[in-house]
Every structure is written in structure tokens, then in C-alpha cells.
XYZ file of C-alpha atoms in Angstrom:
548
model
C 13.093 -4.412 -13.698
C 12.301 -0.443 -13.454
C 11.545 1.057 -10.724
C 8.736 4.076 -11.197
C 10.280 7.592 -10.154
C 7.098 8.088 -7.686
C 6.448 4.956 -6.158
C 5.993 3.789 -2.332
C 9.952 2.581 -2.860
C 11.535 5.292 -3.564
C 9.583 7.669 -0.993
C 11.986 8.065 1.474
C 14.617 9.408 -1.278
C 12.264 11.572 -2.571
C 11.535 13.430 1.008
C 14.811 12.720 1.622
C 15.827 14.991 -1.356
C 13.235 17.696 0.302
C 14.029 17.764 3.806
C 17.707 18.431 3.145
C 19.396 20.952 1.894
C -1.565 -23.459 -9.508
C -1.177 -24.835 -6.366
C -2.741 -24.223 -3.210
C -1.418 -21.983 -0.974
C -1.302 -23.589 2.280
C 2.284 -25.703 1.221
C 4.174 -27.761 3.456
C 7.160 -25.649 5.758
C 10.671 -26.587 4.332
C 13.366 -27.423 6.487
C 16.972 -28.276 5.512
C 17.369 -31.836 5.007
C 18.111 -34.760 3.073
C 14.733 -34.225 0.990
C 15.309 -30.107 1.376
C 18.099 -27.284 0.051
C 20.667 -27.480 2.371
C 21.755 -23.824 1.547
C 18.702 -22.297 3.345
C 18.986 -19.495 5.482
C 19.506 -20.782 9.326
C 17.827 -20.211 12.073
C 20.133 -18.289 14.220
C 20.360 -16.019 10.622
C 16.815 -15.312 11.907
C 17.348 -15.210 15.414
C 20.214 -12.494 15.096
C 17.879 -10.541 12.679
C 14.999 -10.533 15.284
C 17.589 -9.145 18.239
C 18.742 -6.339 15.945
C 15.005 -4.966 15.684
C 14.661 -5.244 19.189
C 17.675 -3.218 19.894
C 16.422 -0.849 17.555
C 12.617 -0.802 18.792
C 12.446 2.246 21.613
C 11.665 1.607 24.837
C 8.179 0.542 26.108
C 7.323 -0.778 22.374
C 6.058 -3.378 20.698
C 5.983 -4.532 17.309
C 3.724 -6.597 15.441
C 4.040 -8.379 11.780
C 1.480 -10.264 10.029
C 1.978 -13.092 7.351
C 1.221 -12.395 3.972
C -2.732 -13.197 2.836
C -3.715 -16.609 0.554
C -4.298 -15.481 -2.716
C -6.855 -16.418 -4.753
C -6.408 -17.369 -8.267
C -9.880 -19.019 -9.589
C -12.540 -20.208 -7.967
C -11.125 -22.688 -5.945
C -7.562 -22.403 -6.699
C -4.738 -20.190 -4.846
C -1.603 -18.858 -6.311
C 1.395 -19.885 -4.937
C 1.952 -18.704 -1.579
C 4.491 -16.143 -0.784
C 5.289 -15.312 2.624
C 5.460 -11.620 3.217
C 9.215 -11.074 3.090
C 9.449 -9.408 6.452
C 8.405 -12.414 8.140
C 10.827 -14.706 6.330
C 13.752 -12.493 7.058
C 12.611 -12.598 11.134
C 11.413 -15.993 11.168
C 11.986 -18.232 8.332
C 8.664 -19.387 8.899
C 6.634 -19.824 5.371
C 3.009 -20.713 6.213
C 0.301 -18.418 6.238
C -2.400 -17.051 9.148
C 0.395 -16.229 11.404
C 2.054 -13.131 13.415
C 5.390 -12.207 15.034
C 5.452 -9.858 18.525
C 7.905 -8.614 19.787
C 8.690 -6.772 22.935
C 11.483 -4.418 23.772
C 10.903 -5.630 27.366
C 10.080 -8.726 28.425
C 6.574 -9.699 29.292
C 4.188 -12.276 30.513
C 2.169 -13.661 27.810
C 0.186 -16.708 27.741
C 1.262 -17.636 31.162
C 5.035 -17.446 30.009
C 6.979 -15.161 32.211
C 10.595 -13.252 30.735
C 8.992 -13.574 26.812
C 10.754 -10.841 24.456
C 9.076 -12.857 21.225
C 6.376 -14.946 20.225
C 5.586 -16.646 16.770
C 1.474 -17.245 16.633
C 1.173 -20.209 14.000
C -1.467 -22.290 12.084
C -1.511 -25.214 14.398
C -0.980 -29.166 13.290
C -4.586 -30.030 11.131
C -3.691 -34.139 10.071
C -7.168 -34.050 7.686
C -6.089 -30.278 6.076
C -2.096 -31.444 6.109
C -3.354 -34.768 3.396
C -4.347 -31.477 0.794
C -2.334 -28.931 1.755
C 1.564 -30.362 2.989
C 2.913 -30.882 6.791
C 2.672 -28.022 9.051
C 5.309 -27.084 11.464
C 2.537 -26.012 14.497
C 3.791 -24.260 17.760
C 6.173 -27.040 18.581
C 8.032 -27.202 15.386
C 7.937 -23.652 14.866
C 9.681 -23.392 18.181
C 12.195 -26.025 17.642
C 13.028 -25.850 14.125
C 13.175 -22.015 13.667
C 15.171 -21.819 17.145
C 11.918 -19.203 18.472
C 11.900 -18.299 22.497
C 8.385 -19.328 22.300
C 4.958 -20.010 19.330
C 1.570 -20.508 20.198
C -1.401 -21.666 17.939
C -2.975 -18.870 16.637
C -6.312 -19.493 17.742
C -4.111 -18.562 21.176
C -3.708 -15.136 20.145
C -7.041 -13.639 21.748
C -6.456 -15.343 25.284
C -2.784 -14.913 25.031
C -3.305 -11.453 27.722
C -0.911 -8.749 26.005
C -1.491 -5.725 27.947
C -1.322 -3.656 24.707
C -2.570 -0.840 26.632
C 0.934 -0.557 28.767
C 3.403 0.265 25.732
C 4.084 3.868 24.799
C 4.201 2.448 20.983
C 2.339 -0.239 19.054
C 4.794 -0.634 15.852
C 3.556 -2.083 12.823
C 4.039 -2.711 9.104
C 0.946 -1.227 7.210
C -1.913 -4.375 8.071
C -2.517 -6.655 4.831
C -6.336 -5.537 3.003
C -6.756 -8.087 0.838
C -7.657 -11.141 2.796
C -10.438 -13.250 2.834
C -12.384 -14.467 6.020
C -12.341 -18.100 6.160
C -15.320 -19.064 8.224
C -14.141 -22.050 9.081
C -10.608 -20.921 10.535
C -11.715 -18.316 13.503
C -7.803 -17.712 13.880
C -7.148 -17.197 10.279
C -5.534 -14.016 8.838
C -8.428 -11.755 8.409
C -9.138 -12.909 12.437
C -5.872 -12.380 13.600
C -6.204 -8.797 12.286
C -9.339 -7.845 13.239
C -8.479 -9.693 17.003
C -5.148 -7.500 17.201
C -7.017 -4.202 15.787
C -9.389 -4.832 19.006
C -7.221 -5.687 21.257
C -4.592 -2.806 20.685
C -7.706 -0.724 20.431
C -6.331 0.652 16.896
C -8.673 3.399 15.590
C -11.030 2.627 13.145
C -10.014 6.056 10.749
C -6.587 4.821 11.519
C -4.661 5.748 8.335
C -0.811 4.420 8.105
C 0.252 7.368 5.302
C -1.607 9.764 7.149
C -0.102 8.941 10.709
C 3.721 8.965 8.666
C 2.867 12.568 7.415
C 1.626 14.281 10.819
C 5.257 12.938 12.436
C 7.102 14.664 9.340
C 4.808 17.833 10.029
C 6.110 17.437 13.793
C 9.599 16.846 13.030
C 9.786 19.529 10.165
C 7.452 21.879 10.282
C 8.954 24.830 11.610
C 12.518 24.092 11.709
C 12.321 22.929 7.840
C 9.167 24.707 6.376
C 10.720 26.036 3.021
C 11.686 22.442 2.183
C 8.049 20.571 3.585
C 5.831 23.048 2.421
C 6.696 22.216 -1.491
C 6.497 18.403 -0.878
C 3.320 19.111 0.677
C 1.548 21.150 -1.912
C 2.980 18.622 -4.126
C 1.356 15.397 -2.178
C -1.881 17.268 -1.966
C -2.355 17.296 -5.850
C -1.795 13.168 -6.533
C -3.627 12.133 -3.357
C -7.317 13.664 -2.391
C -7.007 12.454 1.040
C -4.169 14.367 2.126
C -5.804 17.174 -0.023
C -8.764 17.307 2.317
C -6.389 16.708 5.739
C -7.591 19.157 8.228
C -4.318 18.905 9.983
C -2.295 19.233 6.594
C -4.400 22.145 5.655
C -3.801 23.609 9.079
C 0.056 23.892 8.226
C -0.427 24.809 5.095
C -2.707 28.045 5.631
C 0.359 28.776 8.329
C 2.673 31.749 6.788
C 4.717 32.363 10.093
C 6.672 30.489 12.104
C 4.660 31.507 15.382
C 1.725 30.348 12.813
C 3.351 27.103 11.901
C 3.949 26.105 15.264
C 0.304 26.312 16.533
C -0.641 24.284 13.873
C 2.220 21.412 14.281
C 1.123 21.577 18.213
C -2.981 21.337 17.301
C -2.532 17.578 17.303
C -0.734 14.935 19.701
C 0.623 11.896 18.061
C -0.862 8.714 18.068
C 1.169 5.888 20.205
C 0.603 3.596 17.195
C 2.900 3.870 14.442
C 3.829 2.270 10.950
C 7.054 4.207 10.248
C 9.832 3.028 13.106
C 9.067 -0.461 12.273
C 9.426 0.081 8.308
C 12.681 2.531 8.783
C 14.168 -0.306 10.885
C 13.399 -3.117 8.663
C 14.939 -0.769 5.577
C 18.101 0.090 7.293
C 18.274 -3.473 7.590
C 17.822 -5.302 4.912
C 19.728 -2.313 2.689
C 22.939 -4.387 3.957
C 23.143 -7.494 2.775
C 24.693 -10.129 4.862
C 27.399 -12.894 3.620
C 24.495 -15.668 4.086
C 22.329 -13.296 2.166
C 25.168 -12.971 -0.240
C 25.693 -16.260 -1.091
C 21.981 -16.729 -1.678
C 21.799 -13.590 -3.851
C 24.868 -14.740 -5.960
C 23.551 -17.988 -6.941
C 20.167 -16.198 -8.144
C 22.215 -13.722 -10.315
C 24.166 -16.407 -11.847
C 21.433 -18.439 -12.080
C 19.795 -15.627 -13.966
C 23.022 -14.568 -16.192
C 23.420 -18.319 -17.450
C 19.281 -17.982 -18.502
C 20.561 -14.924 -20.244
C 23.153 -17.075 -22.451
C 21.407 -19.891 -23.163
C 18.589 -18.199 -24.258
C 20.760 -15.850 -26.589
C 21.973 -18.961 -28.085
C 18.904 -20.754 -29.159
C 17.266 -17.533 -30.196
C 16.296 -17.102 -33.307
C 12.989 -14.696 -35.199
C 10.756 -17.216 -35.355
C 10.289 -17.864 -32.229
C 7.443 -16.428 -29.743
C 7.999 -13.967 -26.491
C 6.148 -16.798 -24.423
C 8.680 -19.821 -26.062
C 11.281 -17.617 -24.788
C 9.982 -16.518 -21.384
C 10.000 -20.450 -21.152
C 13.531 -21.107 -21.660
C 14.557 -18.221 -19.362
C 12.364 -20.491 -16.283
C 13.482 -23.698 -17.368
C 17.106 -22.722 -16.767
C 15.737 -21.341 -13.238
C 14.324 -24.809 -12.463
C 17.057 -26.656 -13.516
C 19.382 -24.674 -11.230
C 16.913 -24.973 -8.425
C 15.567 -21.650 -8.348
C 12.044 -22.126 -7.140
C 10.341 -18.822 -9.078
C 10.723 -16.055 -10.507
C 11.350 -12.956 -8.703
C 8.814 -11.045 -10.408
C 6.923 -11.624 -13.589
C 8.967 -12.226 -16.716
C 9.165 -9.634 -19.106
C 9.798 -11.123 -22.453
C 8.925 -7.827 -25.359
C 10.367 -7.101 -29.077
C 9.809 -4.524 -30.984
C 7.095 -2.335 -29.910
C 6.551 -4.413 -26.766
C 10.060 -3.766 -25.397
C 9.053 -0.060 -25.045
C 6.396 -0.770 -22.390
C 8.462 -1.117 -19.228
C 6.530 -3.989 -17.264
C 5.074 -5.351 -20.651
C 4.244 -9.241 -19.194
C 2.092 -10.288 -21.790
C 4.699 -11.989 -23.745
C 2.503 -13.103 -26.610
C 3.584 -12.519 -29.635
C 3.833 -15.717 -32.161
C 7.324 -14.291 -33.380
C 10.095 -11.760 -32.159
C 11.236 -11.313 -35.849
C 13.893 -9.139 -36.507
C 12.920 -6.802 -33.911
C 15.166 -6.340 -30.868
C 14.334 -8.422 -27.774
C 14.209 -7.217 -24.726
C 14.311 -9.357 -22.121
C 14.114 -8.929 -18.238
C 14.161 -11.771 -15.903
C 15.364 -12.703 -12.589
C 15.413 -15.937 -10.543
C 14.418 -15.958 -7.243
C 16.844 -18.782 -5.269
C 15.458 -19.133 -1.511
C 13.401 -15.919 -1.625
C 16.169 -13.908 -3.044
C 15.818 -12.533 -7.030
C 18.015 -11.186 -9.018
C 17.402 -8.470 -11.624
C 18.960 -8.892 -14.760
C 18.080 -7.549 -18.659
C 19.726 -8.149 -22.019
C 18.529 -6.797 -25.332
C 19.176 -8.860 -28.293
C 18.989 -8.968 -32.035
C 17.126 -12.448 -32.670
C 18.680 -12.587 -36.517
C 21.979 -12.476 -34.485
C 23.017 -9.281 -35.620
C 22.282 -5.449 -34.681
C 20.983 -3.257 -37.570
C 22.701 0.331 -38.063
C 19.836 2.270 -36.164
C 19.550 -0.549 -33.462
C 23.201 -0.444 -32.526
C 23.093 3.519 -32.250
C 20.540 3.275 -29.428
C 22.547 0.310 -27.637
C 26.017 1.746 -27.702
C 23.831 4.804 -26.022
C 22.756 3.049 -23.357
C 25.697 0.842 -23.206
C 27.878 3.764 -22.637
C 25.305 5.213 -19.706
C 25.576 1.745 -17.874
C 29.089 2.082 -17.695
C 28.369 5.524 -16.025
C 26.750 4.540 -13.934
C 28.734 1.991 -12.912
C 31.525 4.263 -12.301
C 29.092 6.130 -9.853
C 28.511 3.406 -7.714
C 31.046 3.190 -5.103
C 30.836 3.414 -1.205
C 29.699 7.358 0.210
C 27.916 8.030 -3.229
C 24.217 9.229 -3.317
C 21.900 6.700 -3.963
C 21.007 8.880 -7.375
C 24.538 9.042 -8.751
C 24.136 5.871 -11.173
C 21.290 7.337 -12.312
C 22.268 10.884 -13.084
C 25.605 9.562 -14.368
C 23.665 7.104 -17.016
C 21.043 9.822 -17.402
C 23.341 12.445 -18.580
C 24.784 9.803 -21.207
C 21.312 9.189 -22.594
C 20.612 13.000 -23.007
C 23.795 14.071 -24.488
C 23.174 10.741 -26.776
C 19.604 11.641 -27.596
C 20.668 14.996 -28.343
C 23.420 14.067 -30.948
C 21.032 11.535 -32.927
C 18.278 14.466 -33.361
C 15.784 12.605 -31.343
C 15.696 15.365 -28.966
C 16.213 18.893 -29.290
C 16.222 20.041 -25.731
C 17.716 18.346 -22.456
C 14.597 17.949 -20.576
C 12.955 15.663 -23.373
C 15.076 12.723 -22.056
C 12.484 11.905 -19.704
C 10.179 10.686 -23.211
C 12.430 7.966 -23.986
C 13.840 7.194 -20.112
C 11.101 7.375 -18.131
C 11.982 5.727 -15.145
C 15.506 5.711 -12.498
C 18.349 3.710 -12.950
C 18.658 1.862 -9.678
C 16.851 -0.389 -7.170
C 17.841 -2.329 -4.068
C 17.479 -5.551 -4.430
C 16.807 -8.925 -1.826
C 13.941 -10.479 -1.135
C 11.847 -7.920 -3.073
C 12.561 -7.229 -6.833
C 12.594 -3.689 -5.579
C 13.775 -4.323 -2.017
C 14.132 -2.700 1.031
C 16.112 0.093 1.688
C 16.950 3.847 2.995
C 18.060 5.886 -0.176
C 20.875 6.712 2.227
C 24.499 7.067 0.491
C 25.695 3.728 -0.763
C 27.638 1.586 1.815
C 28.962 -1.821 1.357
C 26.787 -4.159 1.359
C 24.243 -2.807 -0.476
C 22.946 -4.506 -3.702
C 21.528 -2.118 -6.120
C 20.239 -2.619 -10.248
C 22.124 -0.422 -12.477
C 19.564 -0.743 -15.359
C 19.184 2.961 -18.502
C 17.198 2.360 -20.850
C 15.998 4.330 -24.144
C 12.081 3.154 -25.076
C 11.098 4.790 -28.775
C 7.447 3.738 -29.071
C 5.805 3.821 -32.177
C 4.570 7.176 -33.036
C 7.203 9.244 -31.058
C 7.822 12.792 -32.361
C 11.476 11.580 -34.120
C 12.439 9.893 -37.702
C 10.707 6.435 -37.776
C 14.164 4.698 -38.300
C 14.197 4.867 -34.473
C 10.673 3.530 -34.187
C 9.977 0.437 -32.289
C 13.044 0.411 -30.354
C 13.498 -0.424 -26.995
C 16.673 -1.099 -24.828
C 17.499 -1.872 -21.452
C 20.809 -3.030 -20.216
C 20.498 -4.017 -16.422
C 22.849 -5.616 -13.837
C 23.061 -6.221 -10.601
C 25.831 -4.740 -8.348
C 27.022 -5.094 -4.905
C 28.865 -1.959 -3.282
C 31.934 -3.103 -1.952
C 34.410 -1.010 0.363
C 36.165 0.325 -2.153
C 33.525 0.069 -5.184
C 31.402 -2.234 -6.610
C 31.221 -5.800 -8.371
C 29.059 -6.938 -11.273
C 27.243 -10.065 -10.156
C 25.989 -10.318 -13.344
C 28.503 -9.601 -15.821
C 28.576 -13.301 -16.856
C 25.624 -12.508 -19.140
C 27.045 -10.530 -22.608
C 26.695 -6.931 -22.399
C 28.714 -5.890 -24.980
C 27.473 -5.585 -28.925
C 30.308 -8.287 -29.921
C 30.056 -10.459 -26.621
C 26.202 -10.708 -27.622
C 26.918 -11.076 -31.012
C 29.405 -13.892 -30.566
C 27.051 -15.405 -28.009
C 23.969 -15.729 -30.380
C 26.379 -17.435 -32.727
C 27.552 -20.115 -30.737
C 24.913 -23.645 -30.817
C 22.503 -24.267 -28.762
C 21.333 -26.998 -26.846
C 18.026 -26.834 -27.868
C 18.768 -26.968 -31.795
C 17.769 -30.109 -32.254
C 14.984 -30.228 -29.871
C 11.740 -30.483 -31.897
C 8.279 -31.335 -30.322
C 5.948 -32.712 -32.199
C 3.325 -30.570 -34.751
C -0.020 -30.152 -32.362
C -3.052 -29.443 -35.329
């Protein structure tokens, strides 16, 4: 699935770059047993993850994560409830209207003496449990997810955190969208506005803001020629930092005697939304083996999808029958979603890059592209074929695939341990231009951009576009190695090339002494496909009956 160039994600590279040189939502917690997965995360996976922020908090800090917010769908119907992936990979814990603390020194909270963590939960409800599934409450959230000690939420406002006494308050940007259940005083939108008061967070509080006056602090003299760019740039896409008295300051500075007044005209607040998120990137960028395993099985998962559906393919079928097929093989495996939103497009609709509409009666002879990833225990994979539903590439459609073909493999060869995290991308880019160039469809090297609009990698975990630093590739890292070449109807080239769109994408683990292809077991090739979409299907015979 592409990633935008300028997105929240890929932020960090980008300054990086700069600065040098149906159901409701409440559902029952699952625990590993004879009714459960046995291949869950465990506890001290958790347990080990929560110690590591710690270490990494600084002294006299604390740090606070919320659960993610119930989601409405229609009127009286959630979606599906996801847990916000930070507080699965801490806790495990899946149930909403909850928060984690944690203290880099132990304190006294609640009456508990020597606590360095504390897991504030929805407590046991018998009458709401009959609609909603078994809740774990403070006791099982305690014993099952191996936690020093959990509290009911509705605990949270007593519980006597002296919030004044830490040099920091560290937290994750706090979640907007909830809704205030007025029969819950301890549900999300409580436990926010309780913690906001308590920590005595400023109202005109602004996370991105807060994350820009530390770079102006850190870099504002000793790296003006670098920050002063990025900021003129920022100050154009967002009006609030436009109209930043502080960032104005700076900028109206034109020595370095200048500068430094205006980094010094403003002391730093103690609470802070950028340790917290640089910690939880460098960590999760690494995947663990436990991770591994977890991520392996959704990538395979997702690369058998890939076959099977390239075998019962054929053009009369619709984008949504075949967005179908891709999830039943995810269910059948045991994957319990999808990672992200299926993206099922031919023709036309394979040019828009997170087309999810999927609703066109037949594919035709157009080619298919298809991106789709099961998520397996929270983890998704990230995998894309395009096909040929007739079974066969035309002339014109092949051109454009052996093009992008040939960048994947670029890019590919770029990804190895100590490379930037760009390499893939200008490896595969440089493919598609000189590509692009030879067919005519550009006529100058900065055109690629029309037809591949967005980068070539992506972490990937927990998050479709996961976690990470944008740091040089290390093992352990699992990245999407996805070029693609989108011709829209329309575009300024001969309409033989109209109405193609292709995107090869795989997912790749950085090894200490390259990579591995966890998907290759999905055809990537023009004859693997080819061979593929001629081999029978399972679902040949399967006809339902004729609704009219």
C-alpha cells in the first residue's frame, strides 16, 4: 500500500534529510487457550517491551498512553474495535477506555508503594459483558497480562499521581475523536479530560507545535541553513505554524547573535509528545523473532490470497467478487482482518493509489491491480500483484510491467543492512525514469513524478505503514518495496498507455547481510503470473444460485 511522500510517517526522514548534511466494539479480551490462538504474543513479550521504554524514558518522567476511541459506524452500531497499536505492543490488553503509566521511578499510587507501571482498565460489568463479551477487569488484567499492578478506571482520578513532581509528562498525541458516554464517567473521553486536569496540560497545548519549538532549540543556530528552508517550507502547507509568533521570531532572525535571542525567547514546556513517539519508533523499527513469526504467517497468508485469486480470475468478474476471495483466504488461514482496506482496481481504477471502492461489475481485459494484506494477531502484511484477468499481458501492458518489474528488483538490490532508508526507492525510481524516458511517455527526468507519485518503501508491523526512524536499514527491519507506474486516462502520452496502472509490492525483512522476500511466494514474474492464471481453480465449479 503507498505511502504519500509528505505524510505524518515519513516526517522524521524528511527533517532528517534537512538537518543533515458490524459488531460492537466493546469485544471480549482474548487469551491463549483451548478456545483462543495459541500463537499470540506473550505476556513477558509485553513485559520486556514496557522495561525497554522505561530505560529509555529520562529521568524524573512519566509517560502516559491512552487506548484507542469506539468508533462509530451507524447509529447504534460500532466498527470493529482496534486497539491503538501502542498499547497492544506494551500491554496486550485489547479493550477500550483504558491507559498505561509509567514511571521512570517508582512511585506511590493508589496506596501502592515501589509502582513503576499501572494498567487503568474498564472494570468487570456482568449486565454490559451479556452484549458486549467477558472483560478481563483489574484482576485479570493483572494476572493474565503479567502487569505490576491495574486499577479500574473509574480509579484513575483518586489514584494521587503527583504529576506536578516529574520534570516531563510524555505522551503520544491524545485521541480527538471520542465520544462522551454519559453513562461511563471513566470512559475514554473522561480519562482524557481527568489526566489533561490533573497534569494541568495547557488548554492551547499543541503536540506539532511543542515538536517544532524543540527542533528550533536544538537547531536553530548551530543548523540554521538547513532549518530555515524546512521552515519556510512548513509555513506554506500549514497556517498555524504560518502565524507562530515563536516560528516567525526565528525566521525574521538573519544573524546568529539574532537567531539565538529568538531560540532563547521561549522555555520549553515539561510536557512533551516527541520522546515518547521517537522511543516507540526506534522500537518497533526492529522487529523481534515473536514479531517475526507473527509477521511471516500474515505475508504468507497474504501471498497464497495472491495465487488463488490469480487462478480463479477471469474478466467477468467484479473488483468486489475479487476483494472477496482475497478475505476469504485470510479467514480461512485465521487471519482476523485486513490490515488496511482492500484495494481491488482495473483499468482506470488501478491508477488511483488507495482506490477502495472496488465496484466495478467486471475487470474485463483491463489489468488488475490488486493490493491486500492480512493482518494475523495485529500484524499485516503488504503485498500487490497486477494481473491480466484474460490470462495474458497485451504488448503495451507488458512494456509498463517489465518497467516496474525491473525497478523492484532495484530496489531490492538496495536494501541491505547500513543503506539509507531511500535507497530502494531511488534505485526503483531511476528504473522507472530511464523506462519512461525510452517509451516516449516522458521527455524530461523530472516528469517521473506524473506516473510515480508516491515512495517505494514503508515499515511495516502493526501499522500498514508502521513505526519507525528513517534511520539506515538494520536487521530487523521490515520494509515494502512496492514502484509503481499509474497512466490515468487523459495523461499527456499516446493513449495505447492509457488506463494502465501497475504496482508490484513485497515485503522484505533486512537481514545482516541483506534482505529476504517474505513474499516472493506470490508470482512476480510475467511467466510465473502467466502460468499461475492458467492453472484451475478451486472455485471453478462453484456457482451460487441466479438472485433476480
Amino acid at each position: 500500500m503507498p505511502t504519500p511522500f509528505i505524510s505524518r510517517a515519513v516526517r522524521p526522514l524528511l527533517l532528517a534529510a534537512m538537518l543533515v548534511t458490524a459488531a460492537p466494539a466493546a469485544q471480549a479480551q482474548s487469551s491463549a487457550s483451548a478456545d483462543h490462538p495459541a500463537d499470540l504474543l506473550t505476556p513477558a513479550f509485553h513485559k520486556q517491551r514496557r522495561e525497554l521504554v522505561r530505560q529509555a524514558m529520562p529521568a524524573g518522567s512519566v509517560a502516559v498512553m491512552f487506548a484507542a476511541p469506539v468508533r462509530n459506524r451507524a447509529n447504534d452500531v460500532d466498527f470493529v474495535y482496534h486497539q491503538n497499536p501502542d498499547l497492544y505492543y506494551l500491554t496486550g490488553y485489547q479493550e477500550p477506555n483504558s491507559m498505561l503509566v509509567l514511571f521512570k521511578e517508582p512511585q506511590t499510587v493508589g496506596g501502592q508503594t515501589g509502582v513503576t507501571e499501572m494498567l487503568f482498565v474498564d472494570p468487570r460489568d456482568p449486565q454490559r459483558e451479556q452484549w458486549t463479551g467477558r472483560r478481563l477487569g483489574s484482576e485479570g488484567a493483572k494476572k493474565q497480562l503479567n502487569l505490576q499492578a491495574a486499577a479500574d478506571n473509574k480509579a484513575f482520578a483518586t489514584a494521587g499521581i503527583n504529576w506536578a513532581g516529574f520534570t516531563n509528562v510524555l505522551f503520544a498525541e491524545l485521541p480527538a475523536d471520542m465520544r462522551d458516554d454519559t453513562r461511563d464517567p471513566a470512559d475514554l473521553f473522561n480519562l482524557v479530560a481527568s489526566f489533561r486536569e490533573q497534569a494541568a496540560v495547557p488548554a492551547d497545548f499543541k503536540p506539532q507545535q511543542s515538536d517544532l519549538y524543540k527542533i528550533i532549540q536544538r537547531y536553530g543556530v548551530s543548523n540554521a541553513a538547513n532549518l530555515r528552508p524546512y521552515l519556510e517550507n512548513l509555513t506554506k502547507q500549514n497556517p498555524g505554524v504560518a502565524q507562530d509568533a515563536y516560528v516567525q521570531s526565528y525566521l525574521k532572525a538573519t544573524t546568529d547573535a539574532e537567531r539565538q535571542k529568538a531560540v532563547a525567547n521561549r522555555l520549553l514546556s515539561r510536557f512533551d509528545t516527541s520522546v515518547l513517539n521517537d522511543i516507540l519508533s526506534n522500537l518497533r523499527a526492529v522487529k523481534t523473532p515473536e514479531e517475526l513469526a507473527l509477521l511471516r504467517r500474515a505475508v504468507r497468508i497474504s501471498a497464497v490470497g495472491q495465487q488463488e485469486v490469480m487462478k480463479a480470475t477471469t474478466p467477468n468478474m467484479g473488483e468486489m467478487e475479487l476483494q472477496g476471495l482475497h478475505e476469504y483466504v485470510y479467514k480461512k488461514y485465521g487471519a482476523e482482518f485486513e490490515g488496511y482496506p482492500s484495494i481491488v482496481g482495473a483499468g482506470n481504477n488501478a491508477c488511483v493509489l488507495h482506490y477502495i471502492t472496488n465496484d466495478k461489475p467486471q475487470v474485463k481485459n483491463d489489468l488488475l491491480l490488486m493490493d491486500c494484506g492480512a493482518e494475523y494477531h495485529g500484524y499485516t502484511a503488504d503485498v500487490t500483484r497486477t494481473i491480466p484477468p484474460g490470462g495474458k499481458f497485451s504488448p503495451a501492458q507488458r512494456q509498463i510491467y517489465e518497467i516496474v518489474l525491473a525497478a523492484q528488483e532495484a530496489g531490492f538490490a538496495a536494501c541491505k543492512p547500513g543503506a539509507e532508508f531511500q535507497a530502494p526507492h531511488k534505485a526503483a525510481q531511476k528504473v522507472i525514469t530511464d523506462g519512461l524516458l525510452k517509451l516516449g511517455i516522458i521527455s524530461k527526468p523530472e516528469e517521473v513524478r506524473t506516473y510515480f507519485p508516491h515512495g517505494t518503501s514503508h515499515y511495516l508491523g502493526l501499522d500498514v505503514h508502521d513505526r519507525g526512524n528513517y534511520e539506515p536499514l538494520q536487521a530487523g527491519n521490515v520494509i515494502t518495496v512496492e514502484p509503481g507506474i499509474y497512466i490515468p486516462e487523459g495523461s499527456p502520452c499516446d493513449k495505447k498507455w492509457w488506463n494502465i496502472g501497475v504496482r508490484i509490492e513485497d515485503d522484505v525483512l533486512i537481514t545482516s547481510s541483506g534482505s529476504e522476500n517474505l513474499s516472493r511466494e506470490a508470482p512476480r514474474t510475467v511467466a510465473e503470473i502467466e502460468a499461475m492464471m492458467a492453472r484451475p481453480s478451486a472455485l471453478d465449479n462453484f456457482k451460487l444460485p441466479v438472485l433476480r
